[in-house]
Amino acid sequence: VLDRVSGWFAWVTFGWWTRDRALADACLVIAAALNAGLPLHSAVREAASLRYSSMLRGRLLRWARALEGGQSAPEAARNAGMHHAIVSLLGGAQAAGNMPETFRFLHRHFAHRFSRFVAMITAAVGPAAIIVLGLAVGYIVLAMMLPLTALIEAALQQTGLR
């Protein structure tokens, strides 16, 4: 239960961008397993044994079960809810017989998407920090100046200069 809750929380908070990193890792494991001579369903099960979110692990296991049940690779991936890039490339890869190369390409594709997102977040941190610090400085200045101006106004009224 705790694994499901933590997996759900991870998906809600960071899942929409960490999914690409997990898919890249899964594709790399599948490519290595296929190069080692394992059939696709065993390679997918091997990838599912790694530590991912429970959502991705469940999809990989459903994909492996569908492959063991006799479905074609693209059909099984689609039914398991795998990413559309995986589904669309599997048909051609299966026909051409170059599954390991296709999964290595998918690994690079998802790793690049993740790296691009990290670079974008890293580039946005500097300006965001400047804005937050500027707001904090503005708040501090207002917190100091408003009472000071109120004090000056009160002093002027009491002395009759205003």
Short mmCIF file of C-alpha atoms in Angstrom, two decimals:
data_model
loop_
_atom_site.label_atom_id
_atom_site.label_comp_id
_atom_site.label_asym_id
_atom_site.label_seq_id
_atom_site.Cartn_x
_atom_site.Cartn_y
_atom_site.Cartn_z
CA VAL A 1 0.00 0.00 0.00
CA LEU A 2 2.81 2.41 0.90
CA ASP A 3 4.46 1.73 -2.47
CA ARG A 4 1.22 2.61 -4.28
CA VAL A 5 0.76 5.80 -2.27
CA SER A 6 4.37 6.88 -2.79
CA GLY A 7 4.12 6.02 -6.48
CA TRP A 8 0.92 8.05 -6.82
CA PHE A 9 2.45 11.00 -4.95
CA ALA A 10 5.58 10.84 -7.10
CA TRP A 11 3.44 10.78 -10.25
CA VAL A 12 1.30 13.73 -9.15
CA THR A 13 4.26 15.87 -8.11
CA PHE A 14 7.09 14.89 -10.44
CA GLY A 15 5.77 12.06 -12.59
CA TRP A 16 4.93 14.07 -15.65
CA TRP A 17 8.64 14.74 -16.24
CA THR A 18 10.40 11.90 -14.42
CA ARG A 19 8.45 9.49 -16.60
CA ASP A 20 10.82 10.24 -19.47
CA ARG A 21 13.87 9.29 -17.36
CA ALA A 22 12.20 6.05 -16.26
CA LEU A 23 11.18 5.20 -19.82
CA ALA A 24 14.74 5.88 -21.00
CA ASP A 25 16.08 3.47 -18.37
CA ALA A 26 13.47 0.84 -19.22
CA CYS A 27 14.27 1.06 -22.96
CA LEU A 28 17.98 0.69 -22.23
CA VAL A 29 17.36 -2.42 -20.11
CA ILE A 30 15.11 -3.89 -22.82
CA ALA A 31 17.76 -3.21 -25.49
CA ALA A 32 20.48 -4.86 -23.39
CA ALA A 33 18.28 -7.87 -22.66
CA LEU A 34 17.41 -8.26 -26.34
CA ASN A 35 21.12 -8.07 -27.23
CA ALA A 36 21.75 -10.80 -24.67
CA GLY A 37 19.31 -13.03 -26.56
CA LEU A 38 16.22 -12.80 -24.38
CA PRO A 39 12.83 -12.70 -26.10
CA LEU A 40 10.91 -9.42 -25.91
CA HIS A 41 8.49 -10.54 -23.20
CA SER A 42 11.41 -11.55 -20.95
CA ALA A 43 13.24 -8.31 -21.71
CA VAL A 44 10.15 -6.29 -20.76
CA ARG A 45 9.77 -8.32 -17.53
CA GLU A 46 13.44 -7.62 -16.80
CA ALA A 47 12.82 -3.89 -17.25
CA ALA A 48 9.78 -4.11 -14.95
CA SER A 49 11.97 -5.52 -12.18
CA LEU A 50 13.78 -2.19 -11.81
CA ARG A 51 12.63 0.43 -9.31
CA TYR A 52 10.20 2.73 -11.09
CA SER A 53 6.90 4.21 -10.16
CA SER A 54 4.27 1.56 -9.59
CA MET A 55 2.38 2.98 -12.57
CA LEU A 56 5.22 2.32 -15.04
CA ARG A 57 6.03 -1.04 -13.44
CA GLY A 58 2.38 -2.06 -13.85
CA ARG A 59 2.34 -1.01 -17.49
CA LEU A 60 5.53 -2.95 -18.20
CA LEU A 61 4.12 -6.06 -16.51
CA ARG A 62 0.83 -5.76 -18.48
CA TRP A 63 2.90 -5.42 -21.65
CA ALA A 64 4.91 -8.54 -20.82
CA ARG A 65 1.75 -10.53 -20.02
CA ALA A 66 0.14 -9.44 -23.30
CA LEU A 67 3.26 -10.48 -25.22
CA GLU A 68 3.22 -13.86 -23.47
CA GLY A 69 -0.46 -14.13 -24.43
CA GLY A 70 0.46 -13.91 -28.11
CA GLN A 71 -0.27 -10.27 -28.96
CA SER A 72 2.04 -8.47 -31.35
CA ALA A 73 4.56 -6.09 -29.79
CA PRO A 74 2.83 -2.84 -30.86
CA GLU A 75 -0.63 -4.13 -29.97
CA ALA A 76 0.53 -5.33 -26.56
CA ALA A 77 2.29 -2.02 -25.87
CA ARG A 78 -0.80 -0.04 -26.88
CA ASN A 79 -3.07 -2.19 -24.70
CA ALA A 80 -0.67 -1.80 -21.77
CA GLY A 81 -0.79 2.00 -22.08
CA MET A 82 2.83 2.48 -23.10
CA HIS A 83 4.04 5.80 -24.56
CA HIS A 84 2.92 6.46 -28.14
CA ALA A 85 6.53 6.70 -29.36
CA ILE A 86 7.15 3.12 -28.23
CA VAL A 87 3.93 1.87 -29.79
CA SER A 88 4.53 3.59 -33.12
CA LEU A 89 8.14 2.44 -33.52
CA LEU A 90 7.57 -1.18 -32.52
CA GLY A 91 5.70 -2.18 -35.68
CA GLY A 92 8.51 -1.17 -38.01
CA ALA A 93 11.17 -2.52 -35.67
CA GLN A 94 9.48 -5.89 -35.44
CA ALA A 95 9.12 -6.12 -39.23
CA ALA A 96 12.74 -5.03 -39.83
CA GLY A 97 14.11 -7.22 -37.06
CA ASN A 98 16.04 -4.41 -35.37
CA MET A 99 14.40 -4.32 -31.95
CA PRO A 100 17.58 -3.67 -29.91
CA GLU A 101 18.51 -0.68 -32.08
CA THR A 102 14.97 0.68 -31.79
CA PHE A 103 15.05 0.45 -28.00
CA ARG A 104 18.46 2.13 -27.91
CA PHE A 105 16.99 4.92 -30.05
CA LEU A 106 14.01 5.18 -27.68
CA HIS A 107 16.44 5.32 -24.74
CA ARG A 108 18.25 8.27 -26.34
CA HIS A 109 14.94 9.94 -27.22
CA PHE A 110 13.52 9.79 -23.69
CA ALA A 111 16.86 10.63 -22.06
CA HIS A 112 17.12 13.70 -24.30
CA ARG A 113 13.59 14.81 -23.40
CA PHE A 114 14.43 14.48 -19.71
CA SER A 115 17.75 16.33 -20.13
CA ARG A 116 16.03 19.14 -22.02
CA PHE A 117 13.49 19.52 -19.23
CA VAL A 118 16.22 19.59 -16.57
CA ALA A 119 18.11 22.23 -18.56
CA MET A 120 14.95 24.31 -18.85
CA ILE A 121 14.29 24.09 -15.09
CA THR A 122 17.93 24.90 -14.33
CA ALA A 123 17.79 27.95 -16.59
CA ALA A 124 14.55 29.11 -14.97
CA VAL A 125 15.84 28.85 -11.38
CA GLY A 126 18.09 31.93 -11.65
CA PRO A 127 15.44 34.39 -12.84
CA ALA A 128 12.86 32.91 -10.46
CA ALA A 129 15.26 33.34 -7.54
CA ILE A 130 15.88 36.97 -8.52
CA ILE A 131 12.15 37.66 -8.64
CA VAL A 132 11.57 36.01 -5.25
CA LEU A 133 14.49 37.88 -3.67
CA GLY A 134 13.29 41.15 -5.21
CA LEU A 135 9.84 40.62 -3.74
CA ALA A 136 11.38 39.83 -0.35
CA VAL A 137 13.50 42.99 -0.43
CA GLY A 138 10.47 45.04 -1.47
CA TYR A 139 8.45 43.60 1.40
CA ILE A 140 11.21 44.39 3.90
CA VAL A 141 11.55 47.95 2.58
CA LEU A 142 7.80 48.49 2.85
CA ALA A 143 7.75 46.95 6.33
CA MET A 144 10.40 49.46 7.41
CA MET A 145 9.19 52.54 5.54
CA LEU A 146 5.44 52.46 6.29
CA PRO A 147 5.82 52.69 10.09
CA LEU A 148 8.53 55.32 9.62
CA THR A 149 6.30 57.50 7.44
CA ALA A 150 3.42 57.03 9.89
CA LEU A 151 5.73 58.16 12.71
CA ILE A 152 6.83 61.23 10.74
CA GLU A 153 3.20 62.11 9.92
CA ALA A 154 2.22 61.82 13.61
CA ALA A 155 5.18 63.97 14.68
CA LEU A 156 4.31 66.65 12.14
CA GLN A 157 0.69 66.76 13.28
CA GLN A 158 1.63 67.07 16.95
CA THR A 159 4.08 69.89 16.33
CA GLY A 160 1.61 71.70 14.13
CA LEU A 161 3.94 71.89 11.18
CA ARG A 162 1.41 70.22 9.02
#
